Amino acid sequence: MPDEQLGALVTVLDLVRSGTARTRPQLSQVSGLGRTVVAQRVAQLIDSELLEETSAVVSTGGRPPRELRFRAEAGQLLVAELGATALCVGIADLAGTILVEHEETADIAAGPEAVLGRVEELFDGLLAARPSGGPPVWGVGIGVPGPVEFAAGRPMAPPIMPGWDGYPVRERFADRYDAPAWVDNDVNLMALGELRVGLAMDAADAVFLKIGSGIGAGLISAGHLHRGSQGAAGDVGHVAVVDDTSAVCRCGNTGCLEAVAGGAALGRQATEAARAGESRFLADRLTGPEPLHVADVVDAAAHGDPYAVELLVRSGQFIGRTLATLVNFYNPSLVVIGGSVAEAGDLFLAAIRQTVYRRSLPLATRDLRIVRSSLGERAGLHGAAFVVIDELFSPDRLAEWINHGAPAGLPGLTGPRPTG
C-alpha cells in the first residue's frame, strides 16, 4: 500500500477510535480527505472487522448517514504493572478499558522467573474465567519498576531488580501468548495512563511523578510520551540532592533523591526513630524485628505524630527542589503526583507545591497545576493497555499487516480474522 493510502487509513481509524468523527461526512470534514478516499478506507477497515456500521444518526436532510464504531471488543489485551512490593494484572479491550483486574503483594527482588511465572499464572486464570469463545489476545503490555530499553523490551541494570538485567521479558510473553508484547518503565505507563484517561488528557506538556518505594518521572511532550533515546528519560530518583555519603542509594551511589525522600528511605528513617525513642507512635508500631514501612509513616502523620509529619514535610521539600529543576527546564503545564507516598495527604502535597513555586521562575509556574493522580494505583494498568494500542495501530504495524499478512493471533487487513 502506498504511503498516502496508509496514512489515510491510519487517520480514518484514529478519528473513529477517538470518537472525533463517527460518520463518513464527518471523517471527510475533519480529515480533509476526499469522500472517495474516506469511503475506500472505511470499506477496508470494515472488511478487516476493525470498524462496523451502526444505526442511522439524525440527518438534517437527504439520506441519513450511518454511524461508524470501532470494534473495541474484537480483541483483548493482557496488561500488568509490576512494582517493588506488589503487582497488578488485568485484561483490557482495544479501547483501553480495563475489563477485569487482580492485585496482590509481590517482591520484585525475587527475580524474573518467580515474578513473571506468577504473572503468567494470573493471566491464565483471567483468560480461563472468560466466557467460552472469548476474543483473541492481540497484545501484551508489561510495566516494570526500573529502566527499560523500550526497543528491546528488556530491563537494563535496574537498581531494585536483582537478576533482571537484560532479561527477555518481551520475548517470554510474546512466545507464551502468541501475540506481540511491549515492556516499559512503570512510571512511563502511569504517565501514559493519565494522558489518555486521567488528568493530563488536556495537557500537551506534563510530568507524572511517582513517589513510592522509589521515585521516578514520566514526561509528556506535545501530547506524546517522551522516553529519550534509550528509554531512560525521567529517572529523577537518582539525581544527587545531598552531599552525604551515609545516604546510600539502591543504585550504588550516595545522596540520591530516592535515598533521602523515597518510600523505602522514609520507612528506614521511621524505624531508626522508633528504636531511638523519637516517636512513641512509631515505637508502638515497631513490635518485632521487621522494619517499618512508609504506610506506617503516613498513618503516624495522620494521627498527628510530630516526627512523622516532619519526615513527610522534609521528603516533600527534597522532592519539590528536584521537581522545580524539571519545571524550570521543561516548563510543563501540569504535574501529576502518584504512587503510595502521594497518598500521605495534603501536608505532603503542600510541601511539594510550596517548594516548587518558591524555587521556580514565575513564568514557568504562572499556569502550572500540581495535583494528585486521579487514577491512583490503576494508572499504570491503563498505560500498559495504551502502549499496546498505540503500537498495534501505528502506521508501521498496519503496513506490516497489509503487506505481509497478520502476525499470529491478530486480525489481517487482507484476510479473515482468527476466531480463537
GROMACS .gro file of C-alpha atoms in nm:
model
  420
    1MET     CA    1   0.000   0.000   0.000
    2PRO     CA    2   0.141   0.341  -0.094
    3ASP     CA    3   0.230   0.574   0.193
    4GLU     CA    4  -0.053   0.817   0.119
    5GLN     CA    5  -0.312   0.536   0.133
    6LEU     CA    6  -0.163   0.401   0.455
    7GLY     CA    7  -0.166   0.750   0.607
    8ALA     CA    8  -0.533   0.792   0.516
    9LEU     CA    9  -0.615   0.451   0.665
   10VAL     CA   10  -0.447   0.538   0.996
   11THR     CA   11  -0.616   0.880   1.003
   12VAL     CA   12  -0.963   0.735   0.949
   13LEU     CA   13  -0.910   0.463   1.209
   14ASP     CA   14  -0.775   0.709   1.467
   15LEU     CA   15  -1.062   0.954   1.418
   16VAL     CA   16  -1.322   0.684   1.470
   17ARG     CA   17  -1.134   0.523   1.761
   18SER     CA   18  -1.110   0.857   1.941
   19GLY     CA   19  -1.474   0.947   1.874
   20THR     CA   20  -1.369   1.262   1.688
   21ALA     CA   21  -1.569   1.157   1.381
   22ARG     CA   22  -1.841   0.895   1.356
   23THR     CA   23  -1.976   0.927   1.003
   24ARG     CA   24  -1.820   0.940   0.658
   25PRO     CA   25  -1.913   1.309   0.609
   26GLN     CA   26  -1.757   1.394   0.946
   27LEU     CA   27  -1.444   1.199   0.856
   28SER     CA   28  -1.409   1.389   0.532
   29GLN     CA   29  -1.470   1.723   0.703
   30VAL     CA   30  -1.228   1.667   0.993
   31SER     CA   31  -0.950   1.495   0.799
   32GLY     CA   32  -0.964   1.694   0.477
   33LEU     CA   33  -0.968   1.370   0.279
   34GLY     CA   34  -1.195   1.339  -0.022
   35ARG     CA   35  -1.520   1.148   0.004
   36THR     CA   36  -1.399   0.873  -0.228
   37VAL     CA   37  -1.081   0.821  -0.026
   38VAL     CA   38  -1.277   0.812   0.300
   39ALA     CA   39  -1.525   0.562   0.153
   40GLN     CA   40  -1.242   0.335   0.035
   41ARG     CA   41  -1.056   0.342   0.366
   42VAL     CA   42  -1.375   0.288   0.568
   43ALA     CA   43  -1.467  -0.010   0.349
   44GLN     CA   44  -1.124  -0.159   0.406
   45LEU     CA   45  -1.150  -0.115   0.783
   46ILE     CA   46  -1.500  -0.266   0.787
   47ASP     CA   47  -1.375  -0.564   0.586
   48SER     CA   48  -1.097  -0.611   0.841
   49GLU     CA   49  -1.361  -0.602   1.119
   50LEU     CA   50  -1.191  -0.309   1.292
   51LEU     CA   51  -1.493  -0.086   1.222
   52GLU     CA   52  -1.862  -0.156   1.186
   53GLU     CA   53  -2.169   0.044   1.090
   54THR     CA   54  -2.439   0.107   1.346
   55SER     CA   55  -2.790   0.256   1.333
   56ALA     CA   56  -2.850   0.579   1.144
   57VAL     CA   57  -2.799   0.911   1.317
   58VAL     CA   58  -3.030   1.211   1.289
   59SER     CA   59  -2.996   1.374   0.948
   60THR     CA   60  -3.055   1.736   0.853
   61GLY     CA   61  -3.184   1.629   0.514
   62GLY     CA   62  -3.127   1.367   0.247
   63ARG     CA   63  -3.018   1.013   0.315
   64PRO     CA   64  -2.929   0.975   0.685
   65PRO     CA   65  -2.559   0.887   0.737
   66ARG     CA   66  -2.468   0.567   0.913
   67GLU     CA   67  -2.252   0.586   1.224
   68LEU     CA   68  -1.921   0.407   1.238
   69ARG     CA   69  -1.799   0.233   1.550
   70PHE     CA   70  -1.457   0.098   1.641
   71ARG     CA   71  -1.488  -0.266   1.744
   72ALA     CA   72  -1.306  -0.248   2.076
   73GLU     CA   73  -1.432  -0.596   2.161
   74ALA     CA   74  -1.264  -0.758   1.859
   75GLY     CA   75  -0.957  -0.841   2.062
   76GLN     CA   76  -0.827  -0.822   2.416
   77LEU     CA   77  -0.500  -0.720   2.578
   78LEU     CA   78  -0.315  -0.872   2.871
   79VAL     CA   79  -0.169  -0.597   3.089
   80ALA     CA   80   0.043  -0.598   3.404
   81GLU     CA   81   0.217  -0.345   3.623
   82LEU     CA   82   0.496  -0.475   3.846
   83GLY     CA   83   0.601  -0.268   4.144
   84ALA     CA   84   0.866  -0.317   4.408
   85THR     CA   85   0.624  -0.476   4.654
   86ALA     CA   86   0.308  -0.551   4.454
   87LEU     CA   87   0.182  -0.648   4.112
   88CYS     CA   88  -0.142  -0.583   3.929
   89VAL     CA   89  -0.267  -0.770   3.622
   90GLY     CA   90  -0.573  -0.729   3.405
   91ILE     CA   91  -0.747  -0.772   3.073
   92ALA     CA   92  -0.833  -0.468   2.861
   93ASP     CA   93  -1.027  -0.419   2.540
   94LEU     CA   94  -0.891  -0.240   2.233
   95ALA     CA   95  -1.020   0.096   2.360
   96GLY     CA   96  -0.807   0.067   2.675
   97THR     CA   97  -1.095  -0.011   2.911
   98ILE     CA   98  -0.985  -0.240   3.194
   99LEU     CA   99  -1.237  -0.525   3.195
  100VAL     CA  100  -1.105  -0.724   3.490
  101GLU     CA  101  -0.806  -0.689   3.722
  102HIS     CA  102  -0.629  -0.852   4.014
  103GLU     CA  103  -0.374  -0.710   4.258
  104GLU     CA  104  -0.154  -0.883   4.515
  105THR     CA  105   0.167  -0.833   4.707
  106ALA     CA  106   0.490  -0.940   4.541
  107ASP     CA  107   0.864  -0.893   4.580
  108ILE     CA  108   1.033  -0.779   4.259
  109ALA     CA  109   1.366  -0.884   4.411
  110ALA     CA  110   1.251  -1.248   4.395
  111GLY     CA  111   1.369  -1.245   4.034
  112PRO     CA  112   1.210  -1.272   3.690
  113GLU     CA  113   1.133  -1.643   3.694
  114ALA     CA  114   0.929  -1.625   4.015
  115VAL     CA  115   0.759  -1.292   3.945
  116LEU     CA  116   0.682  -1.344   3.577
  117GLY     CA  117   0.577  -1.702   3.644
  118ARG     CA  118   0.318  -1.567   3.885
  119VAL     CA  119   0.205  -1.307   3.630
  120GLU     CA  120   0.152  -1.584   3.375
  121GLU     CA  121  -0.049  -1.785   3.627
  122LEU     CA  122  -0.272  -1.485   3.690
  123PHE     CA  123  -0.308  -1.410   3.318
  124ASP     CA  124  -0.406  -1.771   3.252
  125GLY     CA  125  -0.660  -1.756   3.533
  126LEU     CA  126  -0.820  -1.438   3.400
  127LEU     CA  127  -0.838  -1.584   3.049
  128ALA     CA  128  -0.988  -1.908   3.174
  129ALA     CA  129  -1.258  -1.718   3.363
  130ARG     CA  130  -1.388  -1.555   3.045
  131PRO     CA  131  -1.694  -1.692   2.867
  132SER     CA  132  -1.603  -1.960   2.614
  133GLY     CA  133  -1.508  -1.832   2.274
  134GLY     CA  134  -1.372  -1.503   2.405
  135PRO     CA  135  -1.186  -1.272   2.166
  136PRO     CA  136  -0.821  -1.347   2.088
  137VAL     CA  137  -0.530  -1.184   2.268
  138TRP     CA  138  -0.392  -0.914   2.040
  139GLY     CA  139  -0.107  -0.795   2.258
  140VAL     CA  140   0.061  -0.788   2.599
  141GLY     CA  141   0.178  -0.481   2.792
  142ILE     CA  142   0.410  -0.504   3.095
  143GLY     CA  143   0.542  -0.230   3.324
  144VAL     CA  144   0.846  -0.286   3.548
  145PRO     CA  145   0.997  -0.064   3.822
  146GLY     CA  146   1.328   0.007   3.656
  147PRO     CA  147   1.497   0.137   3.341
  148VAL     CA  148   1.384  -0.038   3.023
  149GLU     CA  149   1.536  -0.030   2.677
  150PHE     CA  150   1.199   0.005   2.506
  151ALA     CA  151   1.312  -0.108   2.162
  152ALA     CA  152   1.445  -0.435   2.305
  153GLY     CA  153   1.177  -0.483   2.572
  154ARG     CA  154   1.435  -0.564   2.839
  155PRO     CA  155   1.517  -0.411   3.178
  156MET     CA  156   1.867  -0.261   3.182
  157ALA     CA  157   2.065  -0.258   3.509
  158PRO     CA  158   1.754  -0.192   3.725
  159PRO     CA  159   1.871  -0.091   4.076
  160ILE     CA  160   1.597  -0.269   4.272
  161MET     CA  161   1.556  -0.572   4.044
  162PRO     CA  162   1.840  -0.820   4.103
  163GLY     CA  163   1.858  -1.084   3.834
  164TRP     CA  164   1.651  -0.884   3.583
  165ASP     CA  165   1.928  -0.711   3.386
  166GLY     CA  166   1.878  -0.789   3.018
  167TYR     CA  167   1.606  -1.046   3.089
  168PRO     CA  168   1.395  -1.108   2.772
  169VAL     CA  169   1.059  -1.007   2.918
  170ARG     CA  170   0.906  -0.919   2.582
  171GLU     CA  171   1.011  -1.244   2.415
  172ARG     CA  172   0.881  -1.450   2.706
  173PHE     CA  173   0.528  -1.310   2.689
  174ALA     CA  174   0.517  -1.292   2.308
  175ASP     CA  175   0.604  -1.663   2.289
  176ARG     CA  176   0.369  -1.761   2.571
  177TYR     CA  177   0.062  -1.585   2.431
  178ASP     CA  178   0.142  -1.589   2.059
  179ALA     CA  179   0.096  -1.212   2.039
  180PRO     CA  180   0.326  -0.908   2.024
  181ALA     CA  181   0.437  -0.775   2.361
  182TRP     CA  182   0.579  -0.446   2.486
  183VAL     CA  183   0.766  -0.365   2.807
  184ASP     CA  184   0.820  -0.021   2.957
  185ASN     CA  185   0.915   0.152   3.279
  186ASP     CA  186   0.620   0.162   3.519
  187VAL     CA  187   0.630   0.541   3.555
  188ASN     CA  188   0.613   0.588   3.178
  189LEU     CA  189   0.300   0.375   3.175
  190MET     CA  190   0.147   0.577   3.460
  191ALA     CA  191   0.213   0.897   3.266
  192LEU     CA  192   0.054   0.746   2.954
  193GLY     CA  193  -0.248   0.634   3.155
  194GLU     CA  194  -0.300   0.985   3.290
  195LEU     CA  195  -0.254   1.128   2.940
  196ARG     CA  196  -0.522   0.908   2.785
  197VAL     CA  197  -0.788   0.876   3.056
  198GLY     CA  198  -0.673   1.088   3.350
  199LEU     CA  199  -0.599   1.446   3.446
  200ALA     CA  200  -0.342   1.500   3.170
  201MET     CA  201  -0.587   1.448   2.883
  202ASP     CA  202  -0.588   1.819   2.802
  203ALA     CA  203  -0.223   1.887   2.889
  204ALA     CA  204   0.021   1.887   2.598
  205ASP     CA  205   0.324   1.911   2.828
  206ALA     CA  206   0.308   1.735   3.163
  207VAL     CA  207   0.511   1.546   3.420
  208PHE     CA  208   0.393   1.241   3.612
  209LEU     CA  209   0.593   1.198   3.932
  210LYS     CA  210   0.568   0.861   4.105
  211ILE     CA  211   0.666   0.864   4.471
  212GLY     CA  212   0.661   0.512   4.607
  213SER     CA  213   0.939   0.287   4.730
  214GLY     CA  214   1.141   0.471   4.467
  215ILE     CA  215   1.093   0.795   4.278
  216GLY     CA  216   1.064   0.843   3.902
  217ALA     CA  217   0.909   1.075   3.645
  218GLY     CA  218   0.723   1.020   3.320
  219LEU     CA  219   0.742   1.304   3.067
  220ILE     CA  220   0.466   1.408   2.827
  221SER     CA  221   0.586   1.636   2.547
  222ALA     CA  222   0.349   1.780   2.286
  223GLY     CA  223   0.093   1.516   2.379
  224HIS     CA  224   0.331   1.223   2.344
  225LEU     CA  225   0.528   1.014   2.591
  226HIS     CA  226   0.897   1.112   2.586
  227ARG     CA  227   1.122   0.815   2.660
  228GLY     CA  228   1.456   0.957   2.549
  229SER     CA  229   1.698   0.796   2.305
  230GLN     CA  230   1.743   0.478   2.511
  231GLY     CA  231   1.426   0.483   2.720
  232ALA     CA  232   1.589   0.626   3.033
  233ALA     CA  233   1.427   0.973   3.041
  234GLY     CA  234   1.273   1.083   3.371
  235ASP     CA  235   1.486   0.882   3.614
  236VAL     CA  236   1.493   1.168   3.866
  237GLY     CA  237   1.513   0.940   4.168
  238HIS     CA  238   1.886   0.913   4.116
  239VAL     CA  239   1.959   1.283   4.093
  240ALA     CA  240   2.203   1.380   4.370
  241VAL     CA  241   2.035   1.615   4.620
  242VAL     CA  242   2.263   1.593   4.927
  243ASP     CA  243   2.637   1.558   4.980
  244ASP     CA  244   2.603   1.284   5.237
  245THR     CA  245   2.795   0.958   5.196
  246SER     CA  246   2.575   0.791   5.458
  247ALA     CA  247   2.269   0.828   5.234
  248VAL     CA  248   2.342   0.518   5.026
  249CYS     CA  249   2.101   0.460   4.738
  250ARG     CA  250   1.998   0.124   4.599
  251CYS     CA  251   2.166   0.225   4.272
  252GLY     CA  252   2.503   0.221   4.449
  253ASN     CA  253   2.555   0.597   4.460
  254THR     CA  254   2.507   0.825   4.758
  255GLY     CA  255   2.291   1.131   4.816
  256CYS     CA  256   2.024   1.041   4.557
  257LEU     CA  257   1.675   1.186   4.592
  258GLU     CA  258   1.534   0.835   4.633
  259ALA     CA  259   1.781   0.762   4.915
  260VAL     CA  260   1.655   1.053   5.127
  261ALA     CA  261   1.293   1.106   5.020
  262GLY     CA  262   1.156   0.782   4.871
  263GLY     CA  263   0.924   0.543   5.049
  264ALA     CA  264   1.198   0.296   5.137
  265ALA     CA  265   1.405   0.580   5.287
  266LEU     CA  266   1.107   0.702   5.493
  267GLY     CA  267   1.049   0.352   5.626
  268ARG     CA  268   1.414   0.319   5.722
  269GLN     CA  269   1.421   0.658   5.895
  270ALA     CA  270   1.099   0.579   6.080
  271THR     CA  271   1.243   0.251   6.202
  272GLU     CA  272   1.554   0.426   6.332
  273ALA     CA  273   1.342   0.689   6.506
  274ALA     CA  274   1.122   0.424   6.669
  275ARG     CA  275   1.422   0.236   6.805
  276ALA     CA  276   1.574   0.562   6.934
  277GLY     CA  277   1.250   0.658   7.108
  278GLU     CA  278   1.196   0.971   6.898
  279SER     CA  279   0.834   0.879   6.820
  280ARG     CA  280   0.601   0.700   7.057
  281PHE     CA  281   0.353   0.621   6.780
  282LEU     CA  282   0.619   0.463   6.558
  283ALA     CA  283   0.774   0.282   6.855
  284ASP     CA  284   0.437   0.122   6.928
  285ARG     CA  285   0.418   0.008   6.565
  286LEU     CA  286   0.763  -0.149   6.579
  287THR     CA  287   0.667  -0.466   6.764
  288GLY     CA  288   0.925  -0.704   6.621
  289PRO     CA  289   1.238  -0.732   6.406
  290GLU     CA  290   1.052  -0.632   6.088
  291PRO     CA  291   1.124  -0.268   5.990
  292LEU     CA  292   0.852  -0.008   5.947
  293HIS     CA  293   0.718   0.090   5.606
  294VAL     CA  294   0.609   0.415   5.450
  295ALA     CA  295   0.246   0.325   5.527
  296ASP     CA  296   0.334   0.342   5.897
  297VAL     CA  297   0.477   0.692   5.848
  298VAL     CA  298   0.166   0.806   5.665
  299ASP     CA  299  -0.058   0.662   5.936
  300ALA     CA  300   0.152   0.822   6.211
  301ALA     CA  301   0.132   1.161   6.040
  302ALA     CA  302  -0.245   1.124   6.006
  303HIS     CA  303  -0.257   1.075   6.383
  304GLY     CA  304  -0.056   1.391   6.438
  305ASP     CA  305   0.278   1.234   6.526
  306PRO     CA  306   0.531   1.522   6.509
  307TYR     CA  307   0.823   1.312   6.389
  308ALA     CA  308   0.622   1.152   6.106
  309VAL     CA  309   0.490   1.492   6.000
  310GLU     CA  310   0.846   1.626   5.991
  311LEU     CA  311   0.960   1.328   5.784
  312LEU     CA  312   0.689   1.383   5.522
  313VAL     CA  313   0.743   1.759   5.504
  314ARG     CA  314   1.118   1.713   5.462
  315SER     CA  315   1.060   1.450   5.194
  316GLY     CA  316   0.819   1.685   5.013
  317GLN     CA  317   1.075   1.963   5.023
  318PHE     CA  318   1.351   1.744   4.876
  319ILE     CA  319   1.115   1.628   4.603
  320GLY     CA  320   0.999   1.984   4.542
  321ARG     CA  321   1.354   2.104   4.482
  322THR     CA  322   1.417   1.840   4.218
  323LEU     CA  323   1.076   1.900   4.065
  324ALA     CA  324   1.149   2.273   4.050
  325THR     CA  325   1.452   2.196   3.835
  326LEU     CA  326   1.228   1.998   3.600
  327VAL     CA  327   0.973   2.280   3.591
  328ASN     CA  328   1.237   2.540   3.508
  329PHE     CA  329   1.396   2.319   3.245
  330TYR     CA  330   1.086   2.162   3.091
  331ASN     CA  331   0.805   2.414   3.161
  332PRO     CA  332   0.509   2.173   3.189
  333SER     CA  333   0.155   2.298   3.243
  334LEU     CA  334   0.069   2.009   3.475
  335VAL     CA  335   0.245   1.792   3.732
  336VAL     CA  336   0.059   1.481   3.847
  337ILE     CA  337   0.177   1.316   4.168
  338GLY     CA  338   0.115   0.943   4.211
  339GLY     CA  339   0.248   0.642   4.400
  340SER     CA  340   0.196   0.515   4.754
  341VAL     CA  341   0.364   0.811   4.925
  342ALA     CA  342   0.142   1.052   4.731
  343GLU     CA  343  -0.146   0.930   4.948
  344ALA     CA  344   0.022   1.091   5.250
  345GLY     CA  345  -0.227   1.376   5.239
  346ASP     CA  346  -0.243   1.749   5.182
  347LEU     CA  347   0.053   1.830   5.408
  348PHE     CA  348   0.291   1.632   5.189
  349LEU     CA  349   0.150   1.774   4.866
  350ALA     CA  350   0.162   2.127   5.011
  351ALA     CA  351   0.532   2.086   5.092
  352ILE     CA  352   0.599   1.989   4.730
  353ARG     CA  353   0.392   2.274   4.589
  354GLN     CA  354   0.541   2.542   4.813
  355THR     CA  355   0.895   2.435   4.729
  356VAL     CA  356   0.830   2.422   4.355
  357TYR     CA  357   0.665   2.765   4.345
  358ARG     CA  358   0.939   2.917   4.563
  359ARG     CA  359   1.230   2.777   4.360
  360SER     CA  360   1.090   2.807   4.006
  361LEU     CA  361   1.074   3.104   3.773
  362PRO     CA  362   0.744   3.298   3.786
  363LEU     CA  363   0.677   3.244   3.415
  364ALA     CA  364   0.728   2.868   3.447
  365THR     CA  365   0.472   2.843   3.730
  366ARG     CA  366   0.221   3.104   3.612
  367ASP     CA  367  -0.024   2.842   3.481
  368LEU     CA  368   0.127   2.535   3.648
  369ARG     CA  369  -0.100   2.291   3.831
  370ILE     CA  370   0.036   2.032   4.074
  371VAL     CA  371  -0.228   1.771   4.154
  372ARG     CA  372  -0.267   1.421   4.292
  373SER     CA  373  -0.333   1.142   4.041
  374SER     CA  374  -0.698   1.075   3.961
  375LEU     CA  375  -0.629   0.713   3.864
  376GLY     CA  376  -0.425   0.612   4.167
  377GLU     CA  377  -0.285   0.259   4.150
  378ARG     CA  378  -0.467   0.191   3.821
  379ALA     CA  379  -0.272   0.450   3.619
  380GLY     CA  380  -0.004   0.200   3.522
  381LEU     CA  381  -0.253  -0.066   3.417
  382HIS     CA  382  -0.429   0.182   3.188
  383GLY     CA  383  -0.093   0.289   3.049
  384ALA     CA  384   0.007  -0.072   2.980
  385ALA     CA  385  -0.306  -0.106   2.767
  386PHE     CA  386  -0.245   0.213   2.573
  387VAL     CA  387   0.119   0.139   2.499
  388VAL     CA  388  -0.001  -0.178   2.326
  389ILE     CA  389  -0.285   0.001   2.148
  390ASP     CA  390  -0.055   0.274   2.020
  391GLU     CA  391   0.182   0.017   1.877
  392LEU     CA  392  -0.088  -0.209   1.734
  393PHE     CA  393  -0.246   0.073   1.535
  394SER     CA  394   0.073   0.251   1.435
  395PRO     CA  395   0.137   0.302   1.063
  396ASP     CA  396   0.430   0.058   1.064
  397ARG     CA  397   0.226  -0.226   1.211
  398LEU     CA  398  -0.075  -0.161   0.989
  399ALA     CA  399   0.162  -0.166   0.694
  400GLU     CA  400   0.302  -0.497   0.817
  401TRP     CA  401  -0.046  -0.646   0.837
  402ILE     CA  402  -0.129  -0.529   0.486
  403ASN     CA  403   0.197  -0.613   0.311
  404HIS     CA  404   0.299  -0.935   0.485
  405GLY     CA  405  -0.017  -1.073   0.645
  406ALA     CA  406  -0.125  -1.059   1.004
  407PRO     CA  407   0.102  -1.176   1.285
  408ALA     CA  408  -0.029  -1.482   1.469
  409GLY     CA  409  -0.340  -1.411   1.669
  410LEU     CA  410  -0.401  -1.071   1.511
  411PRO     CA  411  -0.652  -0.955   1.252
  412GLY     CA  412  -0.534  -0.903   0.898
  413LEU     CA  413  -0.645  -0.625   0.669
  414THR     CA  414  -0.605  -0.862   0.376
  415GLY     CA  415  -0.758  -1.178   0.519
  416PRO     CA  416  -1.004  -1.323   0.768
  417ARG     CA  417  -0.969  -1.256   1.139
  418PRO     CA  418  -0.877  -1.554   1.358
  419THR     CA  419  -1.161  -1.662   1.584
  420GLY     CA  420  -0.966  -1.842   1.857
   0.00000   0.00000   0.00000
